[in-house]
Amino acid sequence: MCTFTVTPGKPCDDGNPATTGDTCNTDGVCTGGSQSGTDSQFVDGDGKIIAGRKCYDKNMCTNQDTCDINGKCVGKQVNCTTTDQCKLATCDPGSGMCTFTVTPGKPCDDGNPATTGDTCNTDGVCTGGSQSGTDSQFVDGDGKIIAGRKCYDKNMCTNQDTCDINGKCVGKQVNCTTTDQ
């Protein structure tokens, strides 16, 4: 005569693809472990996954949560964006709210064509780097270049120095000719 001994805690397969870590209970029945999705609502009475059923994945940074073909509750990621080049936009999983973090040292464009090497400061403001011309006199209050403004390019071999359309102080080359033959 055959006898069977109950083996509680022994790994088994309950036949439900939406559970993992199935084990035998004290009655000798294989019971499902944790749901690989959030809820058993993903599985029909025969243990088959019902893909597309609405669910809740407990992540505030997703929406439109549904059961996928593997029995997992998944949602579409909340899209946090910003037009501020000195801030990083991310979603806080606890609140589902977009947060904006200052990114000091990140390269940016301050909108002033007469500066180069612009970077974000610790206040989240893009600040101009070095002047691409000799002097900030080439730029008006709105950061627009004033082409044609007189300047000094610190080159003794040029004269009639003016600001060009790129914000650089440039002069006309002095023509050095000699009358000595």
Short mmCIF file of C-alpha atoms in Angstrom, two decimals:
data_model
loop_
_atom_site.label_atom_id
_atom_site.label_comp_id
_atom_site.label_asym_id
_atom_site.label_seq_id
_atom_site.Cartn_x
_atom_site.Cartn_y
_atom_site.Cartn_z
CA MET A 1 0.00 0.00 0.00
CA CYS A 2 1.26 3.46 -0.90
CA THR A 3 1.45 6.17 1.70
CA PHE A 4 1.95 9.85 1.04
CA THR A 5 3.57 12.27 3.39
CA VAL A 6 2.58 15.92 3.34
CA THR A 7 5.61 18.15 2.71
CA PRO A 8 4.61 21.70 3.69
CA GLY A 9 6.86 24.39 2.21
CA LYS A 10 8.09 22.22 -0.65
CA PRO A 11 8.26 24.18 -3.95
CA CYS A 12 5.54 23.25 -6.45
CA ASP A 13 3.62 24.72 -9.39
CA ASP A 14 -0.04 25.62 -8.82
CA GLY A 15 -0.61 25.96 -12.58
CA ASN A 16 -1.32 29.68 -12.33
CA PRO A 17 1.18 31.63 -14.48
CA ALA A 18 0.45 34.81 -12.52
CA THR A 19 1.97 33.45 -9.27
CA THR A 20 5.56 32.73 -8.30
CA GLY A 21 7.11 30.94 -5.31
CA ASP A 22 4.29 28.37 -5.07
CA THR A 23 4.61 25.90 -2.16
CA CYS A 24 2.75 22.97 -0.64
CA ASN A 25 0.59 23.82 2.37
CA THR A 26 -0.07 21.67 5.45
CA ASP A 27 -3.01 20.00 3.69
CA GLY A 28 -0.73 18.86 0.84
CA VAL A 29 -2.22 21.35 -1.62
CA CYS A 30 0.02 23.46 -3.86
CA THR A 31 -0.85 27.09 -3.21
CA GLY A 32 0.13 30.13 -5.17
CA GLY A 33 2.91 32.34 -3.90
CA SER A 34 3.12 36.03 -4.61
CA GLN A 35 1.31 37.44 -7.60
CA SER A 36 3.66 38.41 -10.39
CA GLY A 37 1.08 41.10 -11.10
CA THR A 38 -0.61 43.19 -8.43
CA ASP A 39 -3.85 41.25 -8.23
CA SER A 40 -5.35 37.87 -9.14
CA GLN A 41 -7.80 39.75 -11.36
CA PHE A 42 -5.36 39.04 -14.23
CA VAL A 43 -6.22 35.33 -14.28
CA ASP A 44 -9.45 33.63 -15.27
CA GLY A 45 -10.89 30.55 -13.51
CA ASP A 46 -8.69 28.25 -15.59
CA GLY A 47 -5.50 30.07 -14.59
CA LYS A 48 -5.15 31.79 -17.95
CA ILE A 49 -3.90 35.37 -18.03
CA ILE A 50 -6.39 38.04 -19.12
CA ALA A 51 -4.10 40.54 -20.81
CA GLY A 52 -5.42 44.10 -21.05
CA ARG A 53 -7.52 44.02 -17.88
CA LYS A 54 -7.27 47.25 -15.87
CA CYS A 55 -5.20 47.07 -12.70
CA TYR A 56 -3.17 49.25 -10.32
CA ASP A 57 0.62 48.82 -10.27
CA LYS A 58 1.11 50.94 -7.10
CA ASN A 59 3.42 53.32 -8.97
CA MET A 60 2.16 56.90 -8.94
CA CYS A 61 4.40 57.70 -11.94
CA THR A 62 2.40 55.49 -14.27
CA ASN A 63 -1.14 55.65 -15.57
CA GLN A 64 -3.42 53.52 -17.76
CA ASP A 65 -2.26 50.40 -15.86
CA THR A 66 -3.20 47.07 -17.47
CA CYS A 67 -2.23 43.44 -17.18
CA ASP A 68 0.39 42.43 -19.75
CA ILE A 69 0.69 39.01 -21.43
CA ASN A 70 2.94 37.80 -18.58
CA GLY A 71 0.41 38.58 -15.86
CA LYS A 72 2.22 41.72 -14.69
CA CYS A 73 0.42 44.97 -13.97
CA VAL A 74 2.21 47.66 -15.96
CA GLY A 75 1.41 51.27 -16.72
CA LYS A 76 2.53 54.01 -19.08
CA GLN A 77 5.20 56.25 -17.60
CA VAL A 78 4.14 59.81 -16.71
CA ASN A 79 6.05 62.16 -19.00
CA CYS A 80 7.68 64.94 -16.98
CA THR A 81 9.27 67.56 -19.21
CA THR A 82 10.58 71.07 -18.86
CA THR A 83 11.73 73.71 -21.30
CA ASP A 84 14.14 75.01 -18.65
CA GLN A 85 17.57 73.86 -19.81
CA CYS A 86 18.99 74.16 -16.27
CA LYS A 87 16.50 71.80 -14.60
CA LEU A 88 15.91 68.06 -14.83
CA ALA A 89 12.27 66.92 -14.73
CA THR A 90 11.47 63.62 -13.00
CA CYS A 91 8.38 61.98 -11.53
CA ASP A 92 8.21 61.38 -7.76
CA PRO A 93 6.88 57.79 -7.41
CA GLY A 94 5.33 58.56 -4.02
CA SER A 95 3.25 61.52 -5.15
CA GLY A 96 3.07 61.13 -8.94
CA MET A 97 4.05 64.81 -9.20
CA CYS A 98 6.76 66.08 -11.53
CA THR A 99 9.76 67.51 -9.70
CA PHE A 100 12.41 69.81 -11.12
CA THR A 101 16.03 69.57 -9.97
CA VAL A 102 18.66 72.25 -10.65
CA THR A 103 21.61 70.96 -12.74
CA PRO A 104 24.59 73.21 -11.89
CA GLY A 105 27.50 72.99 -14.33
CA LYS A 106 25.36 71.62 -17.16
CA PRO A 107 26.15 73.27 -20.53
CA CYS A 108 23.38 75.59 -21.72
CA ASP A 109 22.75 78.54 -24.03
CA ASP A 110 22.09 81.90 -22.36
CA GLY A 111 20.71 83.30 -25.63
CA ASN A 112 23.58 85.75 -25.92
CA PRO A 113 25.52 85.02 -29.11
CA ALA A 114 28.49 86.98 -27.79
CA THR A 115 29.22 84.44 -25.02
CA THR A 116 30.59 80.91 -25.17
CA GLY A 117 30.90 78.15 -22.59
CA ASP A 118 27.58 79.01 -20.92
CA THR A 119 26.65 76.82 -17.93
CA CYS A 120 23.83 76.46 -15.41
CA ASN A 121 24.55 77.98 -12.00
CA THR A 122 23.41 76.66 -8.58
CA ASP A 123 20.22 78.76 -8.81
CA GLY A 124 19.19 77.02 -12.05
CA VAL A 125 19.99 80.04 -14.24
CA CYS A 126 22.01 79.76 -17.45
CA THR A 127 24.92 82.18 -17.18
CA GLY A 128 27.16 83.38 -19.97
CA GLY A 129 30.69 82.13 -20.24
CA SER A 130 33.49 84.10 -21.79
CA GLN A 131 32.75 86.84 -24.29
CA SER A 132 33.44 85.75 -27.84
CA GLY A 133 34.24 89.38 -28.64
CA THR A 134 36.56 91.68 -26.71
CA ASP A 135 33.87 93.46 -24.76
CA SER A 136 30.22 93.12 -23.79
CA GLN A 137 29.63 96.47 -25.51
CA PHE A 138 28.57 94.43 -28.59
CA VAL A 139 25.35 93.28 -26.96
CA ASP A 140 22.22 95.24 -26.10
CA GLY A 141 20.11 94.72 -22.96
CA ASP A 142 18.23 91.82 -24.57
CA GLY A 143 21.45 89.97 -25.43
CA LYS A 144 21.23 90.82 -29.13
CA ILE A 145 24.42 91.69 -31.00
CA ILE A 146 24.81 95.28 -32.13
CA ALA A 147 26.81 94.76 -35.32
CA GLY A 148 28.83 97.75 -36.46
CA ARG A 149 29.44 99.20 -32.99
CA LYS A 150 32.97 100.53 -32.59
CA CYS A 151 35.28 98.42 -30.45
CA TYR A 152 38.96 97.70 -29.88
CA ASP A 153 40.29 94.27 -30.87
CA LYS A 154 43.69 94.76 -29.16
CA ASN A 155 45.47 94.12 -32.45
CA MET A 156 47.80 96.96 -33.45
CA CYS A 157 47.80 95.73 -37.07
CA THR A 158 44.12 96.54 -37.56
CA ASN A 159 42.07 99.72 -37.52
CA GLN A 160 38.42 100.72 -37.85
CA ASP A 161 37.51 97.95 -35.39
CA THR A 162 33.79 97.13 -35.20
CA CYS A 163 31.59 94.36 -33.87
CA ASP A 164 30.69 91.82 -36.57
CA ILE A 165 27.39 89.90 -36.81
CA ASN A 166 28.83 87.08 -34.64
CA GLY A 167 29.67 89.39 -31.74
CA LYS A 168 33.41 89.46 -32.45
CA CYS A 169 35.45 92.64 -32.47
CA VAL A 170 37.28 92.69 -35.80
CA GLY A 171 39.32 95.33 -37.56
CA LYS A 172 40.47 96.02 -41.05
CA GLN A 173 44.03 94.88 -41.66
CA VAL A 174 46.46 97.80 -41.87
CA ASN A 175 48.05 97.85 -45.30
CA CYS A 176 51.78 97.99 -44.72
CA THR A 177 53.39 99.09 -47.96
CA THR A 178 56.72 100.64 -48.38
CA THR A 179 57.85 103.25 -50.81
CA ASP A 180 61.40 102.08 -50.41
CA GLN A 181 62.50 100.08 -53.41
#
